[in-house]
XYZ file of C-alpha atoms in Angstrom:
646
model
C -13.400 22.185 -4.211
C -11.722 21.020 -7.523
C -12.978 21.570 -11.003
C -11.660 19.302 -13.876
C -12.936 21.277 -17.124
C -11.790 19.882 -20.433
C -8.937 17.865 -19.972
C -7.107 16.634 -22.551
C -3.747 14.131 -21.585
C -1.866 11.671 -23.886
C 1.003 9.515 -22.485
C 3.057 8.801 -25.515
C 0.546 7.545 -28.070
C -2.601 6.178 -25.638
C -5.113 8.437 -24.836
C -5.637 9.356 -21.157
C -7.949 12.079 -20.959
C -9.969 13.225 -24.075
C -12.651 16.329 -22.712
C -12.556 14.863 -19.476
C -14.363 16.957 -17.057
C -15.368 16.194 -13.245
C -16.161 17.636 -10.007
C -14.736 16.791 -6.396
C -17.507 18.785 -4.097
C -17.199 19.349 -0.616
C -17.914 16.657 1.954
C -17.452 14.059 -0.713
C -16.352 10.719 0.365
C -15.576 9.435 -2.816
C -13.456 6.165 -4.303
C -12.181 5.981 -8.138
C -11.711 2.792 -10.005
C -10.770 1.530 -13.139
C -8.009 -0.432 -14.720
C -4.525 -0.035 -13.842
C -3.064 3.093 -16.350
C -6.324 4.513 -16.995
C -5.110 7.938 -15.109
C -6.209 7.684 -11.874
C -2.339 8.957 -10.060
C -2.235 11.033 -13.091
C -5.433 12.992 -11.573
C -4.360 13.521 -7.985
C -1.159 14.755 -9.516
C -3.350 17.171 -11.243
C -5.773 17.846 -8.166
C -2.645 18.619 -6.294
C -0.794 21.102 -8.819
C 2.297 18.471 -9.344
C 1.722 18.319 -12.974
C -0.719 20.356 -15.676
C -2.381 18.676 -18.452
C -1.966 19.239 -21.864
C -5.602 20.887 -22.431
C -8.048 21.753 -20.602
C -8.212 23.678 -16.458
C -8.178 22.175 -13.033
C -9.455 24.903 -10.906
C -9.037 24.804 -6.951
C -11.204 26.483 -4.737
C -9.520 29.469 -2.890
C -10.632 27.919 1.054
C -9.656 24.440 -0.547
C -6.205 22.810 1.781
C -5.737 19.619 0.371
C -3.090 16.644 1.463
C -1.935 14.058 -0.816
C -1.134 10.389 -0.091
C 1.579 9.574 -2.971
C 2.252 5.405 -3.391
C 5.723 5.679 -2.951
C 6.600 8.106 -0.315
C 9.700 9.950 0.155
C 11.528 11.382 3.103
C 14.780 11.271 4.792
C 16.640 8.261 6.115
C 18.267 9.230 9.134
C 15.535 11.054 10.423
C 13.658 9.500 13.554
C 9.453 8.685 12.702
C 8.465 11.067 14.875
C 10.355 13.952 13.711
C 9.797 13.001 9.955
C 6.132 12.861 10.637
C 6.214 16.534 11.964
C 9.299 17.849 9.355
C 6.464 17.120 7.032
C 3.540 19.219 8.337
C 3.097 22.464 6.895
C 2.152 24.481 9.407
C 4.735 22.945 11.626
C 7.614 23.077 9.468
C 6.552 26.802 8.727
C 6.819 27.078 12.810
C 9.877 25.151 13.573
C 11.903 27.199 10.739
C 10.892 30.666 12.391
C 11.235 29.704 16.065
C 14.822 27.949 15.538
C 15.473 31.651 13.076
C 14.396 33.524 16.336
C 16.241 31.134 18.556
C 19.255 31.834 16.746
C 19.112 35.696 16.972
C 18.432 35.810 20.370
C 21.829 34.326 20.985
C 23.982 37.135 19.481
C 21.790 40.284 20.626
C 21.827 41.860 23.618
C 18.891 42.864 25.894
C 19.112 46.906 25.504
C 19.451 46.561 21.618
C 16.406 48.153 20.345
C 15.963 45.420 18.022
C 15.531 42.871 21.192
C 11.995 43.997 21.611
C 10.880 43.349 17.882
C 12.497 40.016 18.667
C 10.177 39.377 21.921
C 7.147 40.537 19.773
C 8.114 38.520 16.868
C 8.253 35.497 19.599
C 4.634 36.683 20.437
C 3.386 36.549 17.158
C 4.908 33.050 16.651
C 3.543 31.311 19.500
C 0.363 33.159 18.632
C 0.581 31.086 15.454
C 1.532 27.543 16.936
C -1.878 28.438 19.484
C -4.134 29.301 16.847
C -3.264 25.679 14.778
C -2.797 23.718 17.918
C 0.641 23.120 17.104
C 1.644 22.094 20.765
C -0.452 19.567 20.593
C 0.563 18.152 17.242
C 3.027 15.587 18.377
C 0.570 14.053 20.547
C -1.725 13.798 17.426
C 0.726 12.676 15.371
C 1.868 9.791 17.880
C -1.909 8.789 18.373
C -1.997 8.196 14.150
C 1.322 6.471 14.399
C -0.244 3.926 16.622
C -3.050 4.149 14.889
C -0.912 2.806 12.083
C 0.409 -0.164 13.713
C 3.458 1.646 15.200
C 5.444 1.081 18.966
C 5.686 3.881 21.257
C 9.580 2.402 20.854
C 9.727 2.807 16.865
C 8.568 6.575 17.277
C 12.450 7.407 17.854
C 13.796 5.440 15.426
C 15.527 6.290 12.151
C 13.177 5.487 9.322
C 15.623 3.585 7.310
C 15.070 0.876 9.621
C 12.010 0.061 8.865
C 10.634 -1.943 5.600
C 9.012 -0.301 2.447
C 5.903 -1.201 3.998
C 6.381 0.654 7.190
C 7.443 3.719 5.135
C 4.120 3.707 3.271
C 2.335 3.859 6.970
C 4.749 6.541 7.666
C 3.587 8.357 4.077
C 0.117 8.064 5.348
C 0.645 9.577 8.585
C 2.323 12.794 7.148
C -0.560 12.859 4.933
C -3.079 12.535 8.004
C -1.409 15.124 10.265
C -1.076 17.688 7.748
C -3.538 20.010 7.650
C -6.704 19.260 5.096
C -10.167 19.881 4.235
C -9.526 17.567 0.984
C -7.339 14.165 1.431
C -6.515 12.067 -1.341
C -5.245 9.072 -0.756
C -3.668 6.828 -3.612
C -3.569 2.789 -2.879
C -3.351 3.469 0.782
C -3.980 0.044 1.817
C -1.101 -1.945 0.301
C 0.969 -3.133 3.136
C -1.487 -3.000 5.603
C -2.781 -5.540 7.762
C -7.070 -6.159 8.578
C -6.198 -4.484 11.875
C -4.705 -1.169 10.223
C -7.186 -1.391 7.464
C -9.913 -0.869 10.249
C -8.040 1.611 12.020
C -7.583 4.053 8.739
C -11.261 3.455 7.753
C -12.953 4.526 11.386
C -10.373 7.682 11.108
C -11.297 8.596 8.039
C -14.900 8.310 8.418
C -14.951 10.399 11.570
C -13.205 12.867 10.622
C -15.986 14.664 8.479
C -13.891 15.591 5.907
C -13.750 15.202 2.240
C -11.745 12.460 1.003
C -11.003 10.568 -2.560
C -9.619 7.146 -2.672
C -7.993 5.307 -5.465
C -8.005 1.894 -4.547
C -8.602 -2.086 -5.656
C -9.339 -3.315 -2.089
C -13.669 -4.119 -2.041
C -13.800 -4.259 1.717
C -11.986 -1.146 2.592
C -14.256 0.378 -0.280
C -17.243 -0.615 1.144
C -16.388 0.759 4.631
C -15.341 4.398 3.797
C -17.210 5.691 0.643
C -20.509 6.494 -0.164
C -19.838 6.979 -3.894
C -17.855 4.932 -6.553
C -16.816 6.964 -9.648
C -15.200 5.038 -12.635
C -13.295 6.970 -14.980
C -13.010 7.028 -18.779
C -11.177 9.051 -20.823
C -14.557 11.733 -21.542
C -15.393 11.507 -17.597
C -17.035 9.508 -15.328
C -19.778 6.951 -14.690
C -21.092 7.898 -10.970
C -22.834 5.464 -8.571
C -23.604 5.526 -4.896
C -23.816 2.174 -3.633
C -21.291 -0.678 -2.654
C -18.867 -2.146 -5.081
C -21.023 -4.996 -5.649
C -24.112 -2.946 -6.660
C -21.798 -1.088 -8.770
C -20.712 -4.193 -10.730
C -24.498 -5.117 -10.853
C -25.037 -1.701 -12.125
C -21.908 -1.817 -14.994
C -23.297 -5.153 -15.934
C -27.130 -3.923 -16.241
C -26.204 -0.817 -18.648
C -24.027 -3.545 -20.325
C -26.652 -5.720 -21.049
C -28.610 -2.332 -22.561
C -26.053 -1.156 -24.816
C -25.838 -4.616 -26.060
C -29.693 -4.777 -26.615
C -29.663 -1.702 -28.053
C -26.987 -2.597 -30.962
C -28.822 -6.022 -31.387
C -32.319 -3.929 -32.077
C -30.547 -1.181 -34.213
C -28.830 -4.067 -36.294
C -31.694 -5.948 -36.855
C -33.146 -3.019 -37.658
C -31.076 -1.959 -41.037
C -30.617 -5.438 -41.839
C -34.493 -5.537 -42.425
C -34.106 -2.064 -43.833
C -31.348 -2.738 -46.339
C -33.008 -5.936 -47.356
C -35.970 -4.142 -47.894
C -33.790 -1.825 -50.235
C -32.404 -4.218 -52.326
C -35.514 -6.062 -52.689
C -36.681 -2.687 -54.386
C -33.967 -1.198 -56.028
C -34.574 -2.218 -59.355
C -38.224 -1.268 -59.899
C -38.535 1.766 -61.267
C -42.150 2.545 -59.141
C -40.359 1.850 -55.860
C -37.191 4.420 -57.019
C -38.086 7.566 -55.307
C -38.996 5.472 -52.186
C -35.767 3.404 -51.798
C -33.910 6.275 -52.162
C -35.524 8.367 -49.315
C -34.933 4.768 -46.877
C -31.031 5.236 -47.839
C -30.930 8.629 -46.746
C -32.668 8.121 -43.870
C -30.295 5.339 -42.974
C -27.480 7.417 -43.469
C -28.226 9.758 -41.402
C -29.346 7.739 -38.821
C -27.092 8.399 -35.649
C -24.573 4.891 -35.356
C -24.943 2.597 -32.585
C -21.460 1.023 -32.084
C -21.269 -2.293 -30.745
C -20.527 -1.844 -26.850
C -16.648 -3.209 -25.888
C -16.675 -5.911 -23.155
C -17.053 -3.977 -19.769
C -13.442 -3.728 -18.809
C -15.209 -5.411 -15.100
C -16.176 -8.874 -17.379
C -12.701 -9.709 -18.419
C -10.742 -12.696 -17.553
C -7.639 -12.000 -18.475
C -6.025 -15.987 -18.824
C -1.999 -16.075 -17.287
C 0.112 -19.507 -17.162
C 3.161 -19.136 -15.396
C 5.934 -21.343 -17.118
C 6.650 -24.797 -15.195
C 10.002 -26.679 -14.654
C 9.560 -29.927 -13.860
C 11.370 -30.158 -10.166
C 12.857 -33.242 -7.842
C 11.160 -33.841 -4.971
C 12.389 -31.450 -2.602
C 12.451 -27.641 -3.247
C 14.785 -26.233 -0.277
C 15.526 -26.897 2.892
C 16.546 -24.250 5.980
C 17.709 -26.057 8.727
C 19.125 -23.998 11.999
C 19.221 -20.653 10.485
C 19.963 -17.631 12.273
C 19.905 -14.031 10.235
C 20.229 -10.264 12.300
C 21.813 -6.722 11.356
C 22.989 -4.354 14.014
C 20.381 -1.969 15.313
C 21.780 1.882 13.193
C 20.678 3.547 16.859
C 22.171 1.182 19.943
C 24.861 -0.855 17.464
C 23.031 -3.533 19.235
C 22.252 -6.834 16.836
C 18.630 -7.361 16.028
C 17.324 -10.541 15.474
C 15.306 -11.615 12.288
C 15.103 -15.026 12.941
C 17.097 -17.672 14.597
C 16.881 -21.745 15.051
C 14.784 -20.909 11.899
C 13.731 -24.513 9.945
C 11.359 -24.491 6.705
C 11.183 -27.511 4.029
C 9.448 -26.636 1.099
C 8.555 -29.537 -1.331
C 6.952 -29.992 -4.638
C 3.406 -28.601 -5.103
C 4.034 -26.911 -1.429
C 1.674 -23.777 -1.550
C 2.903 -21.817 1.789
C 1.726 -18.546 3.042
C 4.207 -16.614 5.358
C 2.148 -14.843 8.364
C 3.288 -12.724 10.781
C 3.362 -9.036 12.292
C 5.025 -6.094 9.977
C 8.079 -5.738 10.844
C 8.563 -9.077 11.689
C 11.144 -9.877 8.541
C 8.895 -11.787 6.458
C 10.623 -10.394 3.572
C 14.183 -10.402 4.795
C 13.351 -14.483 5.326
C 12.172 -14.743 2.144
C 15.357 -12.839 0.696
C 17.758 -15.511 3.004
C 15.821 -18.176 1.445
C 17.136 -16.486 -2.347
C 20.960 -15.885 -1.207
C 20.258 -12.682 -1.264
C 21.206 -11.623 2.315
C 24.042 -14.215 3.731
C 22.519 -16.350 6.733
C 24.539 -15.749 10.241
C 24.455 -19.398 10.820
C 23.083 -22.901 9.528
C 22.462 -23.845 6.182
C 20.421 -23.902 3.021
C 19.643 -26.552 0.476
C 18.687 -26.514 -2.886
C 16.960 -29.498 -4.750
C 18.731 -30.710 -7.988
C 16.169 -29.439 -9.758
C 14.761 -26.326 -7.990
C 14.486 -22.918 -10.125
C 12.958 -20.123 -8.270
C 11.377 -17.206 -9.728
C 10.743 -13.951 -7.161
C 8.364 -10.974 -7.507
C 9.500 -8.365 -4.916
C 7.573 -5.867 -3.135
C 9.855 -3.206 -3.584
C 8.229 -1.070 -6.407
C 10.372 -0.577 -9.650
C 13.254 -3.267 -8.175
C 15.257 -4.825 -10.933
C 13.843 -2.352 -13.275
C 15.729 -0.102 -15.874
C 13.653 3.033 -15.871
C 15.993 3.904 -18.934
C 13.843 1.491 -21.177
C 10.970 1.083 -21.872
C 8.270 -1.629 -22.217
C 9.534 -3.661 -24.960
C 12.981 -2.959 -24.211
C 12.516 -4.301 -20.661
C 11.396 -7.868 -21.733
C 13.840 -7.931 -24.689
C 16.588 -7.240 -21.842
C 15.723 -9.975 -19.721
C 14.488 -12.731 -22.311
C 17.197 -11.528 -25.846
C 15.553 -14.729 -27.204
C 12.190 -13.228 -28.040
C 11.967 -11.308 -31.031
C 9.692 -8.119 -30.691
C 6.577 -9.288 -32.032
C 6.756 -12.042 -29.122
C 7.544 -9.694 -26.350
C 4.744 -7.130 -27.491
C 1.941 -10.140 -27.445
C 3.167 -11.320 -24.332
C 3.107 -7.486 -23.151
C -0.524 -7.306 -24.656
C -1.639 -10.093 -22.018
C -1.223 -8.332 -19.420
C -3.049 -4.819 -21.247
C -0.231 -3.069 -22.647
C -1.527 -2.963 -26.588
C -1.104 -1.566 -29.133
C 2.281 1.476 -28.807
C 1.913 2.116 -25.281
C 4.501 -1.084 -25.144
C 6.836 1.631 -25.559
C 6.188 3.800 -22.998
C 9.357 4.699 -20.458
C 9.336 2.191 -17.359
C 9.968 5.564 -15.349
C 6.341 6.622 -16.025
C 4.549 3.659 -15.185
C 2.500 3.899 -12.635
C 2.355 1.543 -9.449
C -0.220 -1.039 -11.141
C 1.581 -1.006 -14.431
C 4.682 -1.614 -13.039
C 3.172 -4.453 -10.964
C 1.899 -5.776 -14.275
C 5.094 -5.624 -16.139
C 7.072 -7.547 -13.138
C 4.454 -10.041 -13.693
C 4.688 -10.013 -17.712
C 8.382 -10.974 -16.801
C 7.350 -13.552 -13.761
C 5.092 -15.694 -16.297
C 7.869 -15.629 -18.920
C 10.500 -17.355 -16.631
C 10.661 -21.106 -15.992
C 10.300 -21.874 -12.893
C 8.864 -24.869 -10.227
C 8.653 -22.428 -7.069
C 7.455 -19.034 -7.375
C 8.564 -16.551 -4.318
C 5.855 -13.577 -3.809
C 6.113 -10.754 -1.735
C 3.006 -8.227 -1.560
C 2.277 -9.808 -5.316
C -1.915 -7.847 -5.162
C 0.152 -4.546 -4.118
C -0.900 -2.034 -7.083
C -3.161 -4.098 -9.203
C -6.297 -3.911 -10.086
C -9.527 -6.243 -9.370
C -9.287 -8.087 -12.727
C -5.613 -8.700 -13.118
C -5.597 -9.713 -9.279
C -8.613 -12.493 -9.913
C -6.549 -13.778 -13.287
C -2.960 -13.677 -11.444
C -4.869 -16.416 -8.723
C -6.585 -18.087 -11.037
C -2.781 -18.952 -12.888
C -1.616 -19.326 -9.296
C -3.852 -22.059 -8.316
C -3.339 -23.608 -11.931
C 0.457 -23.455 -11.551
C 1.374 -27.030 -10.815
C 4.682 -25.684 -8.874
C 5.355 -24.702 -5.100
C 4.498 -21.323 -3.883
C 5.698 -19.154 -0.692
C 3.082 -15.840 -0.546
C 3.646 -13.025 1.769
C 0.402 -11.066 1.141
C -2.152 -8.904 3.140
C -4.868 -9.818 0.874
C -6.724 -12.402 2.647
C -9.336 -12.835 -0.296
C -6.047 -13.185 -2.307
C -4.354 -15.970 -0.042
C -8.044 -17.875 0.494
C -7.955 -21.167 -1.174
C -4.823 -20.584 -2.354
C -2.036 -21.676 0.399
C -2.190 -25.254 1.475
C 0.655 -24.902 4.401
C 1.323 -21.971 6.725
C 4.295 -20.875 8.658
C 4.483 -17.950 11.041
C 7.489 -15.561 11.570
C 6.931 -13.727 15.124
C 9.233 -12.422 17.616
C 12.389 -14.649 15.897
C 10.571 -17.711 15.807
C 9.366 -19.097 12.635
C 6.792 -21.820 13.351
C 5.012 -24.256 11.136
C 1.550 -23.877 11.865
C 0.499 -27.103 10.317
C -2.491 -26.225 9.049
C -3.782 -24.418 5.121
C -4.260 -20.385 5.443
C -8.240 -20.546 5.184
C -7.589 -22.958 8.516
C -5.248 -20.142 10.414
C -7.962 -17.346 8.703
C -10.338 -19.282 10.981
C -8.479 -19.867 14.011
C -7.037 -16.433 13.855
C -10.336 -14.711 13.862
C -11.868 -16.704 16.970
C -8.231 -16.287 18.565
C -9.074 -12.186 18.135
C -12.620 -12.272 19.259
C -12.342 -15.002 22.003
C -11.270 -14.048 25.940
C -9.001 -16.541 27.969
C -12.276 -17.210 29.986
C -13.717 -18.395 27.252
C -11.913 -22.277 28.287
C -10.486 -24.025 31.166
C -6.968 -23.549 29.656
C -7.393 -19.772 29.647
C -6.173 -20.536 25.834
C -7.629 -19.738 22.364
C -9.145 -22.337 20.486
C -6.374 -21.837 17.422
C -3.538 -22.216 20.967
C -5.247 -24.881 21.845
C -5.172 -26.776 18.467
C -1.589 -26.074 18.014
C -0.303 -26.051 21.590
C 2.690 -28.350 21.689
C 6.428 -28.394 23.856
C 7.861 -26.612 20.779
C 5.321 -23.693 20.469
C 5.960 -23.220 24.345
C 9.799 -23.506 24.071
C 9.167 -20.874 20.957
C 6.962 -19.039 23.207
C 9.588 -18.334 25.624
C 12.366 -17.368 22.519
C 10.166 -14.896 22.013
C 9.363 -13.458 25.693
C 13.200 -13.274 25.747
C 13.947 -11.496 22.851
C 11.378 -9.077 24.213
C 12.785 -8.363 27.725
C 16.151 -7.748 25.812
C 14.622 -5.267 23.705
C 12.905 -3.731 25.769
C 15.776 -3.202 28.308
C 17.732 -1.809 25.722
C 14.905 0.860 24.390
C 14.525 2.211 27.963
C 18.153 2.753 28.366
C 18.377 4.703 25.665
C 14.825 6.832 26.641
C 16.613 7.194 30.002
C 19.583 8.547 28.519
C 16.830 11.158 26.371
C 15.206 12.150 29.718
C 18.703 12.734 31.539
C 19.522 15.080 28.902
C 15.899 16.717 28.821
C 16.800 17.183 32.597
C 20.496 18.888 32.171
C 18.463 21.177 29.839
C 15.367 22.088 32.390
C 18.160 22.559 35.084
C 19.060 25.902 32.911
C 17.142 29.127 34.067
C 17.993 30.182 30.633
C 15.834 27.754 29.106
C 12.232 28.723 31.048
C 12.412 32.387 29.016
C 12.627 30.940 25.772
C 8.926 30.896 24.688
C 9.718 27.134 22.886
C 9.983 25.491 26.476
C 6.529 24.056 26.571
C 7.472 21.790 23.615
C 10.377 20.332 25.394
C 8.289 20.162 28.475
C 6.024 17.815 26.232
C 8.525 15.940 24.918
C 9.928 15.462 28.588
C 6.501 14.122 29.441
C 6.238 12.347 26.757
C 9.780 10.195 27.376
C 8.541 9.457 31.150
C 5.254 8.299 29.607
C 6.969 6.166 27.393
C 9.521 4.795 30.118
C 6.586 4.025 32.586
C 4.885 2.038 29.667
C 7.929 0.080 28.491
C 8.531 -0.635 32.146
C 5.278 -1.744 33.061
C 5.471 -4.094 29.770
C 8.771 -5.882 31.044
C 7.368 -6.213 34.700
C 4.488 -8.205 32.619
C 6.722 -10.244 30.638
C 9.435 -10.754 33.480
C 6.580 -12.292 35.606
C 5.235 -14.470 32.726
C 8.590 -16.085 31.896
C 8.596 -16.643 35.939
C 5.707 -18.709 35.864
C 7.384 -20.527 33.037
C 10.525 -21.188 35.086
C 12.337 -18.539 34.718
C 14.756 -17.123 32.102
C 16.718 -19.706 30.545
């Protein structure tokens, strides 16, 4: 499908590519890994014609349609999901543009023009085309992979701006699902996702019976999807089939070779060379001493192997303040924005309390979506609270590691420049070794911040993170981008770090052992679960797998542990704030199906060949009403039983 012959690709002064040559076949089901900036983006920006190397060919296969899954998508902001999703497709958007073109010249001819006729037939064609690619049916498929992806029937009409980087990364995925493929590559496509999504994308892809490449640091999803992990090096690739784990046993194996192999070949010309000089000076032994040197020298050199790159453990220590007892305090805190759509306020959180004290290590669970990281933003003064207050100990210093890629970043400077910027105190040398910790030696310190790639911009924010004294560390998505190793060493300095931590993170095998308090933002209501993350890991997994007839209560085992006045009183916050929302989303789909209506009530509109899409969309809104509507009906009843709405 895609030939890599010869490549040859420097960035700066490090080496990327030197005669690296590969071959993505068809049917493949493939996952790369390495280190973070050893080229992987770089090679699905190749793959997908968005950039040529320096030397070298990438040849694609003629019948070869491939779709690319970029890190940080791009699209417009005040363009509804649903539409953005379909703007996006190929075929579609080659569609849309000539039936609208068609649309439009129908309106200023008249029906005995001769040209009218060429028209109709150019219609034909067209809806010929949409047949033949299933193109009616294409918003259905691209609703189904929206849900798929963890999104409403509700959020398919709204304007993507609302939603948080990590919805617009599902959204990225989904225009790189829909459109048509025979080859997908997909670059980090789990970050932001939750377990739930994670198994979602991994039964799609596998039944879909189509070659894909992944580049990604997450084991699990790895072992569910591939069949074959290929690690790259600048000459090409080392190629197993297996899990991750037999891969690592694999790595380590040839390791423990090419380390054998150097101990036999020195101990070899040490014995040799002894030999030699144990000879040299007799005269009889002349002729034979100097055939052993030449042998020697042209003996073919057996360098000593590097540490495999899977072996190291890189060793972080974040900088600690000492702090006074208390941290922060939120007491009674409310936080919403008006909805872009409606104008109607939408609440974040509200009656929100959190204490965190010294040595606190809290996790932050909850939906996406559900303003994790607007709370943790509040909690910085970095959005203004709508009511109650927030303390600050005496003592507390925060330090913050955003999801957002590339925030807070000049992508004017470069490496060195960056740290330089932000600490002036540290003289070059300094900021390079502390740059080298986190494997940025040698020049490539002063590569441009604007071609980093997602890991190695992940690792720079860190660089800076570790550098700043602090005795509470905020961390949103921190494992986003980053490699196995640096993820292991960033916990280990984590669970060293003798400060308070609050983690948002979808990394379970990140957060476990890690977090010994967790709170819960859901629906408006942020709740203190009272219990350590690898206790709500537990509960949440037998809460997913367990029916209500499973006990007398008709409750969970993790509800029944943490049942209590408050979680009910929370419980009906939340039912609340649903009915309200819900109310509001079928106005406004009521409102889209009386003007659907006005528009069927034309007899113009039934000989425009485009009216079967409306008539989908139609069907589609009264779908989505009856839903929503059967939803409240559930929720109004529940709240009855609860006594009533308050």
């Amino acid at each position: 499908m895609i030939q890599f012959i010869q490549i040859h690709q420097h960035f700066g002064p490090k080496v990327l590519f030197e005669g690296f040559s590969w071959h993505i076949k068809p049917g493949c089901r493939v996952a790369i890994v390495g280190p973070n900036g050893s080229g992987k983006t770089t090679l699905f920006q190749m793959a997908a014609g968005k950039m040529k190397p320096e030397s070298g060919e990438v040849i694609r296969s003629k019948n070869t349609v491939l779709s690319l899954f970029q890190q940080i998508p791009e699209f417009s902001p005040d363009t509804s999901v649903i539409d953005t999703v379909l703007d996006e497709n190929k075929l579609y958007a080659e569609y849309d543009g000539k039936r609208k073109l068609i649309e439009s010249k129908f309106e200023t001819i008249n029906h005995d023009d001769p040209a009218f006729e060429d028209l109709l037939h150019d219609q034909s064609d067209l809806e010929e085309f949409a047949h033949l690619h299933d193109l009616h049916g294409l918003e259905a498929r691209a609703k189904k992979i929206l849900s798929g992806l963890g999104f409403s029937t509700a959020d398919f009409l709204r304007k993507t701006k609302e939603f948080s980087p990590g919805y617009h990364h599902r959204i990225g995925l989904a225009i790189a699902l829909l459109n048509p493929h025979n080859l997908l590559l997909l670059d980090e496509p789990t970050n932001h996702l939750d377990d739930k999504t994670k198994s979602w994308l991994a039964d799609f892809l596998v039944s879909q019976n189509q070659a894909f490449v992944l580049v990604t640091h997450d084991p699990e999803f790895l072992n569910q999807t591939v069949d074959t992990i290929i690690e790259i090096n600048p000459h090409g690739t080392f190629e197993f089939q297996g899990s991750l784990e037999e891969f690592f046993e694999a790595k380590n194996e040839i390791q423990e070779q090419l380390k054998a192999q150097f101990a036999k070949e020195e101990s070899y010309l040490k014995s040799r060379m002894e030999w030699v000089e144990r000879f040299r000076a007799q005269a009889t032994k002349a002729r034979q001493v100097q055939s052993v040197i030449k042998r020697l020298e042209k003996r073919d050199k057996v360098d000593n192997p590097e540490e495999s790159f899977w072996n190291q453990k890189p060793d972080y220590q974040f900088q600690f303040l000492p702090s006074s007892n208390i941290i922060l305090r939120l007491e009674n805190a409310s936080f919403s924005y008006p909805d872009k759509n409606t104008g109607v306020k939408k609440t974040i959180f509200e009656n929100a309390e959190i204490e965190i004290s010294a040595g606190d290590k809290v996790a932050l669970v909850g939906p996406n979506g559900a303003g994790k990281s607007t709370l943790m933003r509040c909690l910085l003064e970095r959005h203004k609270l709508d009511s109650g207050s927030l303390y600050y100990g005496p003592k507390t210093k925060l330090g913050y590691f955003s999801q957002t890629h590339g925030e807070d970043l000049d992508e004017g400077l470069n490496l060195v420049e960056t740290v330089i910027k932000k600490y002036p105190e540290l003289s070059e040398e300094k900021a390079r070794t502390l740059l080298g910790h986190f494997a940025f030696p040698g020049d490539g310190v002063f590569k441009s911040v604007k071609h980093l790639s997602g890991g190695e911009q992940s690792r720079l924010r860190l660089a800076l993170l570790v550098n700043h004294p602090s005795n509470c560390l905020f961390l949103d998505e921190p494992t986003n981008h980053l490699d196995i190793v640096i993820r292991e060493a960033v916990k280990r300095a984590l669970i060293d770090f003798p400060g308070s931590l609050l983690i948002i993170s979808h990394d379970p095998d990140f957060m476990k052992g890690l977090c010994n308090r967790t709170f819960q933002l859901s629906g408006g209501v942020l709740q203190n679960l009272n219990c350590s993350f690898d206790d709500y890991l537990k509960f949440h997994k037998e809460d997913e797998t367990e029916s209500p007839a499973q006990n007398s209560a008709g409750k969970s085992k993790f509800e029944e542990k943490k049942a209590n006045p408050q979680s009910s009183k929370n419980k009906r916050k939340k039912l609340e704030k649903e009915i309200s929302d819900l109310e509001v989303q079928i106005e406004r789909l009521e409102k889209n199906k009386k003007d659907k209506e006005e528009l069927l009530q034309d007899p113009e509109f039934f000989k425009n060949r485009s009216f079967q899409l409306e008539m989908d969309t139609y069907n589609d809104i009264k779908r989505d009403i009856s839903l929503l509507t059967k939803r409240w009906e559930v929720i109004t009843i529940e709240l009855e039983e609860m006594g009533g709405v308050t």
